[in-house]
Short mmCIF file of C-alpha atoms in Angstrom, two decimals:
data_model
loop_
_atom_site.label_atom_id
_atom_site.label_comp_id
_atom_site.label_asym_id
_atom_site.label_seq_id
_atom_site.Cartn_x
_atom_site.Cartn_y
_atom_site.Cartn_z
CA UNK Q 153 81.10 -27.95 -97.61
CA UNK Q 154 80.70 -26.36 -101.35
CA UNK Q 155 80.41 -22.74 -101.91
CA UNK Q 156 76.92 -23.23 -103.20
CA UNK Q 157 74.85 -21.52 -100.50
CA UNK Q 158 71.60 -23.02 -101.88
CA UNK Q 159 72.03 -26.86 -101.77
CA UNK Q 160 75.65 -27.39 -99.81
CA UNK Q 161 77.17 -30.84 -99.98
CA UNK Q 162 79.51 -32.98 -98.49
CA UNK Q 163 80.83 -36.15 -99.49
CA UNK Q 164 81.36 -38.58 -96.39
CA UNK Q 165 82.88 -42.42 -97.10
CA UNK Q 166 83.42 -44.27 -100.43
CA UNK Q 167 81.58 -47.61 -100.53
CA UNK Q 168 82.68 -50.27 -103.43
CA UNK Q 169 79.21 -52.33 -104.68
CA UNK Q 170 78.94 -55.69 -105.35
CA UNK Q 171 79.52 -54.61 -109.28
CA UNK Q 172 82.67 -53.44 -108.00
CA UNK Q 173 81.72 -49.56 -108.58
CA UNK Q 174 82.23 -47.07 -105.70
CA UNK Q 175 79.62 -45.29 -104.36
CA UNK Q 176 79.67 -42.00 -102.23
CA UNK Q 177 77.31 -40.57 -99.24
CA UNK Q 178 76.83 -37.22 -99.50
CA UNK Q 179 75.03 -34.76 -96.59
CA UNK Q 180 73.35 -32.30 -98.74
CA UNK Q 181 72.39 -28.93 -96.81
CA UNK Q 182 69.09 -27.82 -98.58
CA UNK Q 183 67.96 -24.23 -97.39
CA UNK Q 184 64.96 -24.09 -99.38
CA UNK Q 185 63.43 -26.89 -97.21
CA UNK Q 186 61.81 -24.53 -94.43
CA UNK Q 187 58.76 -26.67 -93.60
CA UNK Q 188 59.30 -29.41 -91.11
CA UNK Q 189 56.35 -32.33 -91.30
CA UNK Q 190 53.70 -32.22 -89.18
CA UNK Q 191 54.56 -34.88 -86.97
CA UNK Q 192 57.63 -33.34 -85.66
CA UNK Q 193 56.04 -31.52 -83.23
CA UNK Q 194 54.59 -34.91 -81.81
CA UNK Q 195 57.79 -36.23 -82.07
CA UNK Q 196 59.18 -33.40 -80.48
CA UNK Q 197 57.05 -33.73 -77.33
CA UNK Q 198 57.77 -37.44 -77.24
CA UNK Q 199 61.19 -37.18 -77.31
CA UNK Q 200 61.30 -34.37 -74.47
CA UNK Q 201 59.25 -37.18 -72.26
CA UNK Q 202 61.68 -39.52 -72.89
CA UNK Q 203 64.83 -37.12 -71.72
CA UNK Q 204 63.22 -36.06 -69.13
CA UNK Q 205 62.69 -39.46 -67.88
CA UNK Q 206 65.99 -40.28 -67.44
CA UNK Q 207 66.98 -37.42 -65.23
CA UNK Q 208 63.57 -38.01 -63.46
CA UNK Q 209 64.89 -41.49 -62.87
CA UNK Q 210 68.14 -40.65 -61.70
CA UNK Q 211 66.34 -38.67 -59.13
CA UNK Q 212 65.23 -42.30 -57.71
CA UNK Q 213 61.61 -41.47 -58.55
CA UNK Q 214 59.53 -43.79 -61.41
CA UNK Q 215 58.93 -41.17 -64.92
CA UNK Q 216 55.47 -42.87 -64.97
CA UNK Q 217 54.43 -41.78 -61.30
CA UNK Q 218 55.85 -38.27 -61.59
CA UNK Q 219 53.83 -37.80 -65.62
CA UNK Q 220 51.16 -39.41 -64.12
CA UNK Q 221 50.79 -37.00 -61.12
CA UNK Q 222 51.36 -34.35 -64.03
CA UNK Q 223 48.49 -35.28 -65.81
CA UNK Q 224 46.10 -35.51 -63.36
CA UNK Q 225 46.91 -31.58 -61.37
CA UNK Q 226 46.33 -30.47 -64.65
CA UNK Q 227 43.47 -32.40 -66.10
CA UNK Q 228 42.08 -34.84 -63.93
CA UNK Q 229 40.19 -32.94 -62.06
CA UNK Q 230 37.66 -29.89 -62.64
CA UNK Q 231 39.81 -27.40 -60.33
CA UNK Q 232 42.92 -28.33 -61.99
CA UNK Q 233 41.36 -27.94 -65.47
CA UNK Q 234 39.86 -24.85 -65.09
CA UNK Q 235 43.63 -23.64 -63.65
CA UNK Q 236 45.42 -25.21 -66.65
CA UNK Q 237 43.16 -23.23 -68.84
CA UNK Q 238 44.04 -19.67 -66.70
CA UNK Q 239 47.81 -20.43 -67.64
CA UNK Q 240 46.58 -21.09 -71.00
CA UNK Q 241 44.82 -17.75 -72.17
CA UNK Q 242 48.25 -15.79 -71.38
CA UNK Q 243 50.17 -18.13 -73.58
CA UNK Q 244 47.27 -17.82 -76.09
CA UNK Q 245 47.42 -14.41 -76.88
CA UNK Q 246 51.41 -13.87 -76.44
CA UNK Q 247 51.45 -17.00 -78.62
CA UNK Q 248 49.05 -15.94 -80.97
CA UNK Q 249 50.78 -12.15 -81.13
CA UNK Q 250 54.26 -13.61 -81.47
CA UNK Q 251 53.23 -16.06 -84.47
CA UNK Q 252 51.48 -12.91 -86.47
CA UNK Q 253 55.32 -11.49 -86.50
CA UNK Q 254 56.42 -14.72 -87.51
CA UNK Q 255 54.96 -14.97 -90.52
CA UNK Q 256 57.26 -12.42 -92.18
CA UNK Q 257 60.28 -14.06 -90.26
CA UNK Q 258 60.39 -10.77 -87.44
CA UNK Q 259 61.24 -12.83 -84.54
CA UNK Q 260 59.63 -10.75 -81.39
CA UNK Q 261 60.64 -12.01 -78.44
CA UNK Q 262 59.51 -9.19 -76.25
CA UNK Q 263 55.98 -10.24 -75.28
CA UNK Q 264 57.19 -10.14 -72.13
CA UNK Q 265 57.89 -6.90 -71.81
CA UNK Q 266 54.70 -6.10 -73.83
CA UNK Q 267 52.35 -8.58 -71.84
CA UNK Q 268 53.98 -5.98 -68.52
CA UNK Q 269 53.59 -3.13 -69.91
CA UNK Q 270 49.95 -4.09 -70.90
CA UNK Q 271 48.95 -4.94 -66.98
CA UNK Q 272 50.72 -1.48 -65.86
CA UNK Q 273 48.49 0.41 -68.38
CA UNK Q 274 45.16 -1.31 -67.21
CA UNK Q 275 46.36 -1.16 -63.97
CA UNK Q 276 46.57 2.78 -64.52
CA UNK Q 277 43.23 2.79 -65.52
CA UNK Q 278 42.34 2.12 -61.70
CA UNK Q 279 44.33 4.33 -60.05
CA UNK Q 280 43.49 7.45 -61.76
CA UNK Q 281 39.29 6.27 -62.91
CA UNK Q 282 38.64 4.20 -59.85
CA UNK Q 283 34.85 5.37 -59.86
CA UNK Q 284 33.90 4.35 -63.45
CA UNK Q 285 31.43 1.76 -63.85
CA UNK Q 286 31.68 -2.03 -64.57
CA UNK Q 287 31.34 -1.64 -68.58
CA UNK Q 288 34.03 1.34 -68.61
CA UNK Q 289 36.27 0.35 -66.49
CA UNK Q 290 37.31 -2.98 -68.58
CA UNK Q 291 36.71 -1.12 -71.52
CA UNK Q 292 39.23 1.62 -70.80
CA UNK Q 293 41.68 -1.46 -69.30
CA UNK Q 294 41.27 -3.55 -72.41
CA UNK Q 295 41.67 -0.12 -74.92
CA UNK Q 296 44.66 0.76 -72.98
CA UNK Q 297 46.43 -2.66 -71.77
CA UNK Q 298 46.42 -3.01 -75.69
CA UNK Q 299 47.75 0.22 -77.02
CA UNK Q 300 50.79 0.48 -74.58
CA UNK Q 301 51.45 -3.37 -75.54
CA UNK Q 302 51.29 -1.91 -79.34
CA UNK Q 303 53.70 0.79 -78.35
CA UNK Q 304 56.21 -1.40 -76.64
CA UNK Q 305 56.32 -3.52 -80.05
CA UNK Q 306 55.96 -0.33 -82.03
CA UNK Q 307 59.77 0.55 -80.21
CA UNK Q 308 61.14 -2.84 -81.85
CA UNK Q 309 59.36 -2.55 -85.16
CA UNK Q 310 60.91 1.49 -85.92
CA UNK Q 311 64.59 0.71 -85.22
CA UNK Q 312 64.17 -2.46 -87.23
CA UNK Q 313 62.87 -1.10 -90.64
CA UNK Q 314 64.66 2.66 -90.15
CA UNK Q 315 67.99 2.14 -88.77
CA UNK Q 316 68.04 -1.60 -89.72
CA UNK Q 317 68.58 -3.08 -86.05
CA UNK Q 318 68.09 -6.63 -85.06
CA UNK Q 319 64.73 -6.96 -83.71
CA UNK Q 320 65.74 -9.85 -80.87
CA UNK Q 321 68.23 -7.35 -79.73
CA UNK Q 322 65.67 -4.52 -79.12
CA UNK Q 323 62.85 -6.91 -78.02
CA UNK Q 324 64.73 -8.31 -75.68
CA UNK Q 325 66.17 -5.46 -73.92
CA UNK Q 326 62.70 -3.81 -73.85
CA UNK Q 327 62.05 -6.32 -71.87
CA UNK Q 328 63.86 -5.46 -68.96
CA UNK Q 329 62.80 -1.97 -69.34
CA UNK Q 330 59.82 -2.77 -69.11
CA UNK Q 331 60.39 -4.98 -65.38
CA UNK Q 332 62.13 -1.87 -64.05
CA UNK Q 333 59.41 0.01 -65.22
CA UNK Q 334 56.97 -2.10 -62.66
CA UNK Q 335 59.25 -2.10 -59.87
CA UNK Q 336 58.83 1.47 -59.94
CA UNK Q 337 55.48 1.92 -60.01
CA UNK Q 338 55.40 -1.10 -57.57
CA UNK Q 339 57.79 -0.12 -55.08
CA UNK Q 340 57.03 3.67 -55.79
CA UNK Q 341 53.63 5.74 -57.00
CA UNK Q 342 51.00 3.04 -56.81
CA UNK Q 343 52.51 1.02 -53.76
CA UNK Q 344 49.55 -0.15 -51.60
CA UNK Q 345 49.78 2.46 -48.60
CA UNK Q 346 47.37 -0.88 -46.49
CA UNK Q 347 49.52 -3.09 -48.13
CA UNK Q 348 51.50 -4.28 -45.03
CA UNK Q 349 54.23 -2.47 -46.96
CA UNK Q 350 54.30 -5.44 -49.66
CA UNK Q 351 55.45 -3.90 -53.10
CA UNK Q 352 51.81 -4.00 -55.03
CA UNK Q 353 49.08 -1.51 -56.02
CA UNK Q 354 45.74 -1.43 -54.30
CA UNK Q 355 43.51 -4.06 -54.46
CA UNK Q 356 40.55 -3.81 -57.88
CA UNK Q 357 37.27 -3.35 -57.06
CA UNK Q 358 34.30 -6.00 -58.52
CA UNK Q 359 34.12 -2.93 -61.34
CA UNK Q 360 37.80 -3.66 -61.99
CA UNK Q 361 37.97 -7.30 -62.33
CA UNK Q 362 36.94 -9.48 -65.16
CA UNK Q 363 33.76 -11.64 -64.66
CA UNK Q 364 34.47 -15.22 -64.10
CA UNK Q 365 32.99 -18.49 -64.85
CA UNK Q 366 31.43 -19.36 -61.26
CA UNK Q 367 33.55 -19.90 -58.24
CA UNK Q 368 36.44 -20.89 -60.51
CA UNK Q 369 39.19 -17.98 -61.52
CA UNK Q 370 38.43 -19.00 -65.71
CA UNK Q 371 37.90 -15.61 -66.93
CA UNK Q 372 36.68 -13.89 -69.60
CA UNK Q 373 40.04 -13.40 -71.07
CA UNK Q 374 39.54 -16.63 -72.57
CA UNK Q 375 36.98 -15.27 -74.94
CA UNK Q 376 39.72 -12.56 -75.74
CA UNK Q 377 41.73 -15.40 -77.03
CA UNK Q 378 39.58 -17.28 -79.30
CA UNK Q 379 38.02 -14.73 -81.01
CA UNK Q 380 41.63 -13.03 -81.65
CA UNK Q 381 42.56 -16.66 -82.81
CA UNK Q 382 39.09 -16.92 -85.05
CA UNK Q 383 39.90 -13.38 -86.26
CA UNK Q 384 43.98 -14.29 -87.35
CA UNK Q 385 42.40 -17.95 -89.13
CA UNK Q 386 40.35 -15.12 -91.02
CA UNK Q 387 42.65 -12.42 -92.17
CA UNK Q 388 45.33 -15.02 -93.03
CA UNK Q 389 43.29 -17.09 -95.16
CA UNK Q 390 40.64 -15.08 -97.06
CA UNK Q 391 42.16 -11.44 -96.99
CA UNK Q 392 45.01 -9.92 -99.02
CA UNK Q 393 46.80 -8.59 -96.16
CA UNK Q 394 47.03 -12.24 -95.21
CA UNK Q 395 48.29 -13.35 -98.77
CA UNK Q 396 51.15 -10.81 -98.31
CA UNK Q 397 52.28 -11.80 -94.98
CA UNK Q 398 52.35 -15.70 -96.09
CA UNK Q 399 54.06 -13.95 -99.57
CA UNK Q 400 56.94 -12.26 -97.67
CA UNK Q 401 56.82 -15.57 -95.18
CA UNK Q 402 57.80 -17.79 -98.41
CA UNK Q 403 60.03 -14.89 -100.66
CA UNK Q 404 60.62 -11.26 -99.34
CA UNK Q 405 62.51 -10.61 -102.29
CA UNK Q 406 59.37 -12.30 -104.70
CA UNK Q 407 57.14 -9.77 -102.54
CA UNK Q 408 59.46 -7.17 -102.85
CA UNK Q 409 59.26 -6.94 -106.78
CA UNK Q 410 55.73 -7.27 -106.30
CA UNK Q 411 55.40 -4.37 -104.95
CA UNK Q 412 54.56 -5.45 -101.47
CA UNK Q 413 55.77 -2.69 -98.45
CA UNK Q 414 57.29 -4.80 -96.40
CA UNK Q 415 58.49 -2.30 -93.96
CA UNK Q 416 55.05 -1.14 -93.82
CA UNK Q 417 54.23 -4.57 -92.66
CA UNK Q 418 56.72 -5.16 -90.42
CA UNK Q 419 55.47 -2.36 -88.38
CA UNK Q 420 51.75 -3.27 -88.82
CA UNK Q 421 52.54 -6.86 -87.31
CA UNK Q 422 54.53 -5.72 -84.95
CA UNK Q 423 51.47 -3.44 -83.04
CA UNK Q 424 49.00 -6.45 -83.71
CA UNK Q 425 52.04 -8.38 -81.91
CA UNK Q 426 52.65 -6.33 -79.15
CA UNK Q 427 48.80 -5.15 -78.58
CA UNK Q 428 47.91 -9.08 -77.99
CA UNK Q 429 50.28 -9.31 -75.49
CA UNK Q 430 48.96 -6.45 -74.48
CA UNK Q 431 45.47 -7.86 -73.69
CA UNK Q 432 47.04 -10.84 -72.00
CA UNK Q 433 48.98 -8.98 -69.34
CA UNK Q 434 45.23 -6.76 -69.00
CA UNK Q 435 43.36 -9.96 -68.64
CA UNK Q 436 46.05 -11.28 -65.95
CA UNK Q 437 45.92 -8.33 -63.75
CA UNK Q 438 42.17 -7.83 -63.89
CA UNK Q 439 41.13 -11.66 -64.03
CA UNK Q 440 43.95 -13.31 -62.03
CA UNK Q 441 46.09 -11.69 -59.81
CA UNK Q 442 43.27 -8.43 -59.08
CA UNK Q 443 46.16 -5.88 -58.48
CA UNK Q 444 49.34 -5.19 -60.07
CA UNK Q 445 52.70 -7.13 -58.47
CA UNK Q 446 56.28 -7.76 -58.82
CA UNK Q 447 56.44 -10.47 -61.22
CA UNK Q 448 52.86 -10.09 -62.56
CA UNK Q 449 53.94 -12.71 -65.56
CA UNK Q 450 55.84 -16.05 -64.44
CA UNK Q 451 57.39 -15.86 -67.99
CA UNK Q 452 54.28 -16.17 -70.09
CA UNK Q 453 55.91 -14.45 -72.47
CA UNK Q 454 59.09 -16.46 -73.19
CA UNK Q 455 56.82 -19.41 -72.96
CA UNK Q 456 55.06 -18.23 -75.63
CA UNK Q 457 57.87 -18.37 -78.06
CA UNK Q 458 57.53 -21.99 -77.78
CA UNK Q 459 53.89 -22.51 -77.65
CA UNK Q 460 54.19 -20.36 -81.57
CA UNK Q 461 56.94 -22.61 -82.61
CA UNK Q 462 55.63 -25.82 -81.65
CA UNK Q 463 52.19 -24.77 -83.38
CA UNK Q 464 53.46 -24.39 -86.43
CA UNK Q 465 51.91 -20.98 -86.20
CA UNK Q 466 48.72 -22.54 -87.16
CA UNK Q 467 45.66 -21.47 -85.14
CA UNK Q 468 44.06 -25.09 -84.33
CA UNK Q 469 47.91 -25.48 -83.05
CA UNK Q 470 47.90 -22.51 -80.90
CA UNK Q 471 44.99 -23.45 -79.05
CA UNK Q 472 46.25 -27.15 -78.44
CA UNK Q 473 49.82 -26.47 -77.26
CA UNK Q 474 48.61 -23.18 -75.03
CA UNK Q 475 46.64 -25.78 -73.10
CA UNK Q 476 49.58 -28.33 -73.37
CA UNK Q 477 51.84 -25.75 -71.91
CA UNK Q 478 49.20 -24.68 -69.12
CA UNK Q 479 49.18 -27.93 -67.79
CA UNK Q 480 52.46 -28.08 -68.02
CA UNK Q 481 52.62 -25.23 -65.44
CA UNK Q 482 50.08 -26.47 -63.32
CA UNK Q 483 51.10 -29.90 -63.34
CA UNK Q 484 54.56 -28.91 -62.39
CA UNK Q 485 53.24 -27.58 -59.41
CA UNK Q 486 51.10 -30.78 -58.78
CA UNK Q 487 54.64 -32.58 -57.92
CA UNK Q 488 55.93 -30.31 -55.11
CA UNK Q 489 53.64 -33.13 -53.49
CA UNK Q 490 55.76 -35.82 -54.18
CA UNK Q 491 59.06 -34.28 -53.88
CA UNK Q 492 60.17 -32.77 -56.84
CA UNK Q 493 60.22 -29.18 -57.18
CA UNK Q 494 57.93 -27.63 -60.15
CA UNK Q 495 60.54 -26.16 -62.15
CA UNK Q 496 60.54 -29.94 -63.73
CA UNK Q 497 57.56 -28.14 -65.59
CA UNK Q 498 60.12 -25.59 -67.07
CA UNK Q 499 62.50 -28.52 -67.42
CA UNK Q 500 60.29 -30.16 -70.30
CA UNK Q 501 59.29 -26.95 -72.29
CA UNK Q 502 63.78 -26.31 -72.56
CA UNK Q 503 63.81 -30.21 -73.45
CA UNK Q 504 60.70 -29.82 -76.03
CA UNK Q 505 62.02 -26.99 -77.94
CA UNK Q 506 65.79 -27.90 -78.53
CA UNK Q 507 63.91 -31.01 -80.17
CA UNK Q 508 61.80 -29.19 -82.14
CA UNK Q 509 64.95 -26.95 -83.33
CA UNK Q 510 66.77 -29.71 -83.59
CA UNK Q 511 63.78 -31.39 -85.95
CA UNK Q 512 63.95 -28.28 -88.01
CA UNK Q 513 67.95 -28.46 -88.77
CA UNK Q 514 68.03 -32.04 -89.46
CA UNK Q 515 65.38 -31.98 -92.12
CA UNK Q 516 66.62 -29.78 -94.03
CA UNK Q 517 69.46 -32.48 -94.33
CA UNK Q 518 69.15 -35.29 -97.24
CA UNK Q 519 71.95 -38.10 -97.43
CA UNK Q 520 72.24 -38.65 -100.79
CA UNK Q 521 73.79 -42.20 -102.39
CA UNK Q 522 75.76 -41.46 -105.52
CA UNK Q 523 77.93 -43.58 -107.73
#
């Protein structure tokens, strides 16, 4: 490979031409090429099918059955819909919250920890103001379910722009801070004393819980996620805060001389970041689950890395591959029927993203003919 970091080269096999002059292949490494097409997601998905297949197939079950029974747990019928879209508002707003950091290349992956810390604080809410009404109660859970997810990415965002530490270190330790932290309170303070000594605090009350879309558990936490998605198409497209993020996105050092705080921004994304989460661990433990739990989040928030990534960051995207990934979950548990256990579900998001990674490296490779 040449020295030149910008546009590296290497030149692969002579070939002699017809007119008897040699030509040369070259593999030119072009880091400047940091948009992938728009079909490589598609592609990416496709290709994850296909790998999965085979292993599916050397289980001694047909790919077609096993996608088939997929599909329909998760879409093909009103119950499994309306659970495919539960999964989906988590992954929304940790998606959502983790592509507003990406934009200025701060790669959070602590929505985990943030999404946790976000049900413990709403959680808190009914312990110590269990006689509020309807209207304050999810007020005070939403307010506070999104300030201590702000704080938790407020403790990545400080050591990153004052003491210049990688951000995927801290996020993901935080992390498992944050999981000790509910085991705690679980197993400790806020342990159901009628809870057949099961680690969990006490059951919400109707006041507590988020008002759902008739007998089905869609909740209003869905709402929460489109209007943060409407409000992020908004800001990034027709404000300046949003021309600076897509500025520092494209150039931090072309922002820099522009006089754009960058720091100040990396701290600023980081709280919007970590407050969505925030909300989504808030809407889980007041419109799913109705209590806090040992392993309140299945992972939502790793998930959500790839839901962002796969989206393109783009808000349409969001919306599309949260679903995707929701039925994902829920049709992963559709083939425990059949014999196959539902981590297949898990299986295919692992087998979609090193494709889409993979998409990303190889097109910022060109093969060049030269003679």
């Amino acid at each position: 490979m040449s020295p030149n970091p910008g546009n590296e080269s290497a030149t692969l096999t002579p070939l002699a031409g017809r007119s008897g002059r040699w030509y040369s292949i070259r593999l030119e490494y072009d880091s400047s090429r940091t948009r992938s097409p728009w079909w490589t997601p598609i592609l990416s998905v496709v290709l994850a099918l296909l790998l999965c297949a085979v292993f599916i197939a050397a289980n001694g079950m047909s790919p077609l059955v096993v996608y088939e029974k997929m599909f329909r747990g998760a879409f093909g019928t009103s119950y499994g819909f309306t659970e495919t879209m539960v999964k989906a508002i988590p992954l929304l707003l940790c998606g959502l919250g983790i592509a507003v950091a990406y934009r200025i290349s701060v790669w959070n992956i602590g929505a985990e920890g943030q999404l946790t810390v976000g049900a413990m604080a709403a959680t808190a809410v009914t312990i110590y103001f269990p006689d509020l009404s309807s209207f304050w109660s999810i007020t005070l859970m939403l307010v506070f379910g999104t300030a201590a997810g702000a704080l938790w990415g407020l403790m990545t965002a400080v050591p990153r722009t004052h003491f210049g530490v990688n951000e995927l270190i801290t996020s993901l330790m935080l992390n498992y801070v944050a999981l000790l932290a509910l085991d705690y309170v679980v197993f400790g303070p806020w342990k159901d004393p009628k809870g057949f000594n099961f680690p969990g605090s006490p059951m919400f009350t109707a006041a507590q819980s988020l008002p759902v879309l008739g007998t089905t558990r869609l909740h209003i936490g869905l709402v929460f996620g489109l209007v943060a998605v409407l409000i992020y198409y908004l800001m990034i497209r027709f404000t300046r805060w949003g021309y600076e993020l897509r500025l520092i996105g494209a150039n931090p050092t072309a922002a820099r001389y522009a006089g754009i705080h960058i720091k100040k921004h990396i701290i600023i994304v980081m709280l919007i970041s970590g407050g969505l989460a925030g909300i989504a661990g808030m809407a889980e433990v007041s419109g799913v689950t109705h209590k806090l739990m040992q392993g309140i989040s299945p992972g939502y928030g790793y998930t959500a890395i790839i839901v962002a990534w796969l989206a393109k960051l783009n808000p349409l995207g969001l919306i599309v591959t949260s679903i995707l990934f929701g039925g994902l979950i829920v049709g992963g548990y559709s083939v425990q029927t059949i014999g196959l256990p539902s981590s297949i579900s898990e299986m295919l998001q692992g087998a979609i993203l090193f494709f889409l990674i993979a998409g990303d490296m190889i097109h910022r490779f060109r093969i060049r003919l030269s003679a």
